[in-house]
Amino acid sequence: MKKLLTRTLGISAGLLLATSAWGQGRSMPASPARTSATVTASDCWIRLLPSPAPSGGFLVAHNAGSADVVLTGASSPDYGMVMLHETTESGGMSKMAMVHRVAIAAGKDLVFKPGSYHLMLEKPREGLKIGDAVRLDFALANGEGFTATCEIKSPKALPPKSGQGMSGHMKH
């Protein structure tokens, strides 16, 4: 019995460490202590891909404040994992990588779009379909956060064209 208890405690400790390490990847940030008065989101949509392929999330994050803020992660009750990603191009090759921090300049917008900053969403809840609305929660380095409601769109969906929601926004 003592051996079984020791093994169970060892497995529990291992799971606790693994969960803690996963949080360090900023996939599942802690709930913000308070909602940001200056940072909001708009034009949020998710390109739903069949599992196990990750879906892409896109939005415009607005920082109406007088100080820069740093986005440190995102989570959703509808996805098991949400990661901040950036696509870069070098020598004609595109590369996608997870990022742990993204600055949003004071008084500016940061556009999350295909081929740039975006969200990678994995492990969707059962039954998620095109047309559904899902919530994304974002964490900032200052302990604040903000929320976006995102529309689930087709795998063939494209970003809005100029004049349809994202015009005039600049990547920073």
PDB file of C-alpha atoms in Angstrom:
ATOM      1  CA  MET A   1       0.000   0.000   0.000  1.00  0.00           C
ATOM      2  CA  LYS A   2       2.840   2.369   0.894  1.00  0.00           C
ATOM      3  CA  LYS A   3       4.446   1.737  -2.514  1.00  0.00           C
ATOM      4  CA  LEU A   4       1.180   2.543  -4.316  1.00  0.00           C
ATOM      5  CA  LEU A   5       0.752   5.768  -2.327  1.00  0.00           C
ATOM      6  CA  THR A   6       4.344   6.836  -3.082  1.00  0.00           C
ATOM      7  CA  ARG A   7       3.854   6.096  -6.803  1.00  0.00           C
ATOM      8  CA  THR A   8       0.536   7.995  -6.864  1.00  0.00           C
ATOM      9  CA  LEU A   9       2.115  11.011  -5.169  1.00  0.00           C
ATOM     10  CA  GLY A  10       5.034  10.877  -7.627  1.00  0.00           C
ATOM     11  CA  ILE A  11       2.681  10.833 -10.617  1.00  0.00           C
ATOM     12  CA  SER A  12       0.626  13.694  -9.130  1.00  0.00           C
ATOM     13  CA  ALA A  13       3.779  15.763  -8.601  1.00  0.00           C
ATOM     14  CA  GLY A  14       4.860  15.051 -12.182  1.00  0.00           C
ATOM     15  CA  LEU A  15       1.487  16.159 -13.532  1.00  0.00           C
ATOM     16  CA  LEU A  16       1.644  19.307 -11.420  1.00  0.00           C
ATOM     17  CA  LEU A  17       5.088  20.147 -12.815  1.00  0.00           C
ATOM     18  CA  ALA A  18       3.973  19.440 -16.384  1.00  0.00           C
ATOM     19  CA  THR A  19       0.907  21.657 -15.954  1.00  0.00           C
ATOM     20  CA  SER A  20       3.072  24.401 -14.459  1.00  0.00           C
ATOM     21  CA  ALA A  21       5.540  24.183 -17.361  1.00  0.00           C
ATOM     22  CA  TRP A  22       2.659  24.315 -19.850  1.00  0.00           C
ATOM     23  CA  GLY A  23       1.490  27.564 -18.214  1.00  0.00           C
ATOM     24  CA  GLN A  24       5.008  28.976 -18.602  1.00  0.00           C
ATOM     25  CA  GLY A  25       4.476  28.609 -22.383  1.00  0.00           C
ATOM     26  CA  ARG A  26       1.667  31.144 -21.954  1.00  0.00           C
ATOM     27  CA  SER A  27      -0.899  28.785 -23.447  1.00  0.00           C
ATOM     28  CA  MET A  28      -3.194  29.085 -20.453  1.00  0.00           C
ATOM     29  CA  PRO A  29      -2.561  32.400 -18.646  1.00  0.00           C
ATOM     30  CA  ALA A  30      -3.970  32.939 -15.194  1.00  0.00           C
ATOM     31  CA  SER A  31      -7.200  34.900 -15.085  1.00  0.00           C
ATOM     32  CA  PRO A  32      -6.418  38.613 -15.057  1.00  0.00           C
ATOM     33  CA  ALA A  33      -6.904  40.420 -11.764  1.00  0.00           C
ATOM     34  CA  ARG A  34      -8.815  43.170 -13.557  1.00  0.00           C
ATOM     35  CA  THR A  35     -10.096  44.120 -16.992  1.00  0.00           C
ATOM     36  CA  SER A  36      -7.977  46.630 -18.884  1.00  0.00           C
ATOM     37  CA  ALA A  37      -9.529  50.080 -19.217  1.00  0.00           C
ATOM     38  CA  THR A  38      -7.431  50.836 -22.308  1.00  0.00           C
ATOM     39  CA  VAL A  39      -6.933  47.604 -24.293  1.00  0.00           C
ATOM     40  CA  THR A  40      -9.768  46.092 -26.332  1.00  0.00           C
ATOM     41  CA  ALA A  41     -10.202  43.773 -29.300  1.00  0.00           C
ATOM     42  CA  SER A  42     -12.294  43.895 -32.471  1.00  0.00           C
ATOM     43  CA  ASP A  43     -12.792  42.020 -35.742  1.00  0.00           C
ATOM     44  CA  CYS A  44     -12.019  38.670 -34.114  1.00  0.00           C
ATOM     45  CA  TRP A  45     -12.484  35.512 -36.164  1.00  0.00           C
ATOM     46  CA  ILE A  46     -11.150  31.966 -36.165  1.00  0.00           C
ATOM     47  CA  ARG A  47     -10.471  29.849 -39.231  1.00  0.00           C
ATOM     48  CA  LEU A  48     -11.778  26.438 -38.111  1.00  0.00           C
ATOM     49  CA  LEU A  49      -9.700  23.521 -39.359  1.00  0.00           C
ATOM     50  CA  PRO A  50     -10.487  19.845 -38.788  1.00  0.00           C
ATOM     51  CA  SER A  51      -8.741  18.345 -35.737  1.00  0.00           C
ATOM     52  CA  PRO A  52      -5.962  17.632 -35.070  1.00  0.00           C
ATOM     53  CA  ALA A  53      -4.810  20.567 -37.244  1.00  0.00           C
ATOM     54  CA  PRO A  54      -4.645  23.819 -35.241  1.00  0.00           C
ATOM     55  CA  SER A  55      -7.037  26.605 -36.172  1.00  0.00           C
ATOM     56  CA  GLY A  56      -5.881  30.187 -36.766  1.00  0.00           C
ATOM     57  CA  GLY A  57      -7.229  33.177 -34.855  1.00  0.00           C
ATOM     58  CA  PHE A  58      -7.165  36.769 -36.044  1.00  0.00           C
ATOM     59  CA  LEU A  59      -8.194  40.117 -34.531  1.00  0.00           C
ATOM     60  CA  VAL A  60      -7.210  43.717 -33.972  1.00  0.00           C
ATOM     61  CA  ALA A  61      -5.953  44.590 -30.464  1.00  0.00           C
ATOM     62  CA  HIS A  62      -6.424  48.300 -29.671  1.00  0.00           C
ATOM     63  CA  ASN A  63      -4.325  50.095 -27.044  1.00  0.00           C
ATOM     64  CA  ALA A  64      -6.046  53.423 -26.362  1.00  0.00           C
ATOM     65  CA  GLY A  65      -3.751  54.092 -23.401  1.00  0.00           C
ATOM     66  CA  SER A  66      -0.763  56.411 -23.068  1.00  0.00           C
ATOM     67  CA  ALA A  67       1.634  53.559 -22.172  1.00  0.00           C
ATOM     68  CA  ASP A  68       2.772  50.513 -24.121  1.00  0.00           C
ATOM     69  CA  VAL A  69       1.375  47.178 -22.933  1.00  0.00           C
ATOM     70  CA  VAL A  70       2.668  43.645 -23.386  1.00  0.00           C
ATOM     71  CA  LEU A  71       0.405  40.769 -24.359  1.00  0.00           C
ATOM     72  CA  THR A  72       1.620  37.583 -22.645  1.00  0.00           C
ATOM     73  CA  GLY A  73      -0.947  34.957 -23.565  1.00  0.00           C
ATOM     74  CA  ALA A  74      -4.461  33.889 -24.403  1.00  0.00           C
ATOM     75  CA  SER A  75      -6.927  31.191 -23.426  1.00  0.00           C
ATOM     76  CA  SER A  76     -10.447  30.094 -24.317  1.00  0.00           C
ATOM     77  CA  PRO A  77     -13.079  27.901 -22.703  1.00  0.00           C
ATOM     78  CA  ASP A  78     -13.664  26.490 -26.209  1.00  0.00           C
ATOM     79  CA  TYR A  79     -10.058  25.396 -26.899  1.00  0.00           C
ATOM     80  CA  GLY A  80      -7.636  23.340 -24.839  1.00  0.00           C
ATOM     81  CA  MET A  81      -4.663  25.445 -25.927  1.00  0.00           C
ATOM     82  CA  VAL A  82      -4.239  28.943 -27.379  1.00  0.00           C
ATOM     83  CA  MET A  83      -0.776  30.207 -28.368  1.00  0.00           C
ATOM     84  CA  LEU A  84       0.553  33.508 -29.680  1.00  0.00           C
ATOM     85  CA  HIS A  85       2.391  32.944 -32.966  1.00  0.00           C
ATOM     86  CA  GLU A  86       4.217  35.010 -35.555  1.00  0.00           C
ATOM     87  CA  THR A  87       4.930  34.204 -39.188  1.00  0.00           C
ATOM     88  CA  THR A  88       8.139  35.699 -40.537  1.00  0.00           C
ATOM     89  CA  GLU A  89       9.745  35.484 -43.948  1.00  0.00           C
ATOM     90  CA  SER A  90      13.450  35.191 -44.656  1.00  0.00           C
ATOM     91  CA  GLY A  91      15.118  34.286 -47.920  1.00  0.00           C
ATOM     92  CA  GLY A  92      11.786  33.455 -49.531  1.00  0.00           C
ATOM     93  CA  MET A  93      10.883  30.977 -46.773  1.00  0.00           C
ATOM     94  CA  SER A  94       8.044  31.469 -44.293  1.00  0.00           C
ATOM     95  CA  LYS A  95       8.576  30.387 -40.705  1.00  0.00           C
ATOM     96  CA  MET A  96       6.012  30.221 -37.928  1.00  0.00           C
ATOM     97  CA  ALA A  97       7.057  30.365 -34.270  1.00  0.00           C
ATOM     98  CA  MET A  98       5.405  30.734 -30.887  1.00  0.00           C
ATOM     99  CA  VAL A  99       6.043  34.054 -29.179  1.00  0.00           C
ATOM    100  CA  HIS A 100       5.690  34.651 -25.457  1.00  0.00           C
ATOM    101  CA  ARG A 101       5.359  38.435 -25.470  1.00  0.00           C
ATOM    102  CA  VAL A 102       3.961  40.902 -27.991  1.00  0.00           C
ATOM    103  CA  ALA A 103       4.098  44.657 -27.394  1.00  0.00           C
ATOM    104  CA  ILE A 104       1.105  46.825 -28.249  1.00  0.00           C
ATOM    105  CA  ALA A 105       2.302  50.415 -28.554  1.00  0.00           C
ATOM    106  CA  ALA A 106       0.482  53.235 -26.768  1.00  0.00           C
ATOM    107  CA  GLY A 107      -2.314  54.677 -28.884  1.00  0.00           C
ATOM    108  CA  LYS A 108      -1.829  52.020 -31.584  1.00  0.00           C
ATOM    109  CA  ASP A 109      -3.397  48.827 -32.923  1.00  0.00           C
ATOM    110  CA  LEU A 110      -1.740  45.451 -33.345  1.00  0.00           C
ATOM    111  CA  VAL A 111      -3.277  43.421 -36.157  1.00  0.00           C
ATOM    112  CA  PHE A 112      -3.294  39.636 -35.865  1.00  0.00           C
ATOM    113  CA  LYS A 113      -3.684  38.413 -39.459  1.00  0.00           C
ATOM    114  CA  PRO A 114      -2.568  35.568 -41.728  1.00  0.00           C
ATOM    115  CA  GLY A 115       1.155  35.837 -42.485  1.00  0.00           C
ATOM    116  CA  SER A 116       1.886  37.949 -39.387  1.00  0.00           C
ATOM    117  CA  TYR A 117       0.988  37.739 -35.713  1.00  0.00           C
ATOM    118  CA  HIS A 118      -1.866  35.283 -35.166  1.00  0.00           C
ATOM    119  CA  LEU A 119      -3.263  32.817 -32.655  1.00  0.00           C
ATOM    120  CA  MET A 120      -2.915  29.041 -32.932  1.00  0.00           C
ATOM    121  CA  LEU A 121      -5.850  27.274 -31.298  1.00  0.00           C
ATOM    122  CA  GLU A 122      -5.724  23.554 -30.547  1.00  0.00           C
ATOM    123  CA  LYS A 123      -8.060  20.960 -29.002  1.00  0.00           C
ATOM    124  CA  PRO A 124     -11.435  22.562 -29.868  1.00  0.00           C
ATOM    125  CA  ARG A 125     -14.438  21.595 -27.795  1.00  0.00           C
ATOM    126  CA  GLU A 126     -16.675  18.929 -29.272  1.00  0.00           C
ATOM    127  CA  GLY A 127     -19.366  20.275 -31.605  1.00  0.00           C
ATOM    128  CA  LEU A 128     -17.714  23.606 -32.494  1.00  0.00           C
ATOM    129  CA  LYS A 129     -18.978  24.680 -35.933  1.00  0.00           C
ATOM    130  CA  ILE A 130     -18.886  27.500 -38.464  1.00  0.00           C
ATOM    131  CA  GLY A 131     -21.018  30.435 -37.316  1.00  0.00           C
ATOM    132  CA  ASP A 132     -20.461  29.807 -33.590  1.00  0.00           C
ATOM    133  CA  ALA A 133     -19.168  32.613 -31.374  1.00  0.00           C
ATOM    134  CA  VAL A 134     -16.358  31.792 -28.933  1.00  0.00           C
ATOM    135  CA  ARG A 135     -14.661  33.791 -26.207  1.00  0.00           C
ATOM    136  CA  LEU A 136     -10.929  34.469 -26.093  1.00  0.00           C
ATOM    137  CA  ASP A 137      -9.347  35.878 -22.936  1.00  0.00           C
ATOM    138  CA  PHE A 138      -6.059  37.757 -23.225  1.00  0.00           C
ATOM    139  CA  ALA A 139      -3.519  38.385 -20.447  1.00  0.00           C
ATOM    140  CA  LEU A 140      -1.253  41.428 -20.217  1.00  0.00           C
ATOM    141  CA  ALA A 141       2.067  41.627 -18.368  1.00  0.00           C
ATOM    142  CA  ASN A 142       0.645  44.256 -15.983  1.00  0.00           C
ATOM    143  CA  GLY A 143      -1.892  41.744 -14.618  1.00  0.00           C
ATOM    144  CA  GLU A 144      -4.805  43.139 -16.593  1.00  0.00           C
ATOM    145  CA  GLY A 145      -6.618  41.424 -19.423  1.00  0.00           C
ATOM    146  CA  PHE A 146      -9.240  41.826 -22.106  1.00  0.00           C
ATOM    147  CA  THR A 147     -11.758  39.591 -23.855  1.00  0.00           C
ATOM    148  CA  ALA A 148     -12.802  39.119 -27.469  1.00  0.00           C
ATOM    149  CA  THR A 149     -15.815  37.390 -28.978  1.00  0.00           C
ATOM    150  CA  CYS A 150     -14.742  35.615 -32.149  1.00  0.00           C
ATOM    151  CA  GLU A 151     -16.765  34.196 -35.030  1.00  0.00           C
ATOM    152  CA  ILE A 152     -15.893  30.702 -36.233  1.00  0.00           C
ATOM    153  CA  LYS A 153     -15.404  30.790 -40.012  1.00  0.00           C
ATOM    154  CA  SER A 154     -14.739  28.332 -42.807  1.00  0.00           C
ATOM    155  CA  PRO A 155     -11.246  26.914 -43.479  1.00  0.00           C
ATOM    156  CA  LYS A 156     -11.382  28.914 -46.748  1.00  0.00           C
ATOM    157  CA  ALA A 157     -12.155  32.243 -45.023  1.00  0.00           C
ATOM    158  CA  LEU A 158      -9.947  35.194 -45.914  1.00  0.00           C
ATOM    159  CA  PRO A 159      -9.225  38.350 -43.917  1.00  0.00           C
ATOM    160  CA  PRO A 160     -11.581  41.298 -44.499  1.00  0.00           C
ATOM    161  CA  LYS A 161     -10.726  43.383 -47.546  1.00  0.00           C
ATOM    162  CA  SER A 162      -9.798  47.044 -47.204  1.00  0.00           C
ATOM    163  CA  GLY A 163     -12.776  49.009 -45.933  1.00  0.00           C
ATOM    164  CA  GLN A 164     -14.348  45.945 -44.269  1.00  0.00           C
ATOM    165  CA  GLY A 165     -13.245  45.983 -40.659  1.00  0.00           C
ATOM    166  CA  MET A 166      -9.444  45.987 -40.645  1.00  0.00           C
ATOM    167  CA  SER A 167      -8.644  48.901 -42.909  1.00  0.00           C
ATOM    168  CA  GLY A 168      -6.332  51.540 -41.582  1.00  0.00           C
ATOM    169  CA  HIS A 169      -4.805  49.276 -38.952  1.00  0.00           C
ATOM    170  CA  MET A 170      -1.064  48.933 -38.868  1.00  0.00           C
ATOM    171  CA  LYS A 171       1.177  46.124 -37.636  1.00  0.00           C
ATOM    172  CA  HIS A 172       3.556  47.175 -34.871  1.00  0.00           C
TER     173      HIS A 172
END
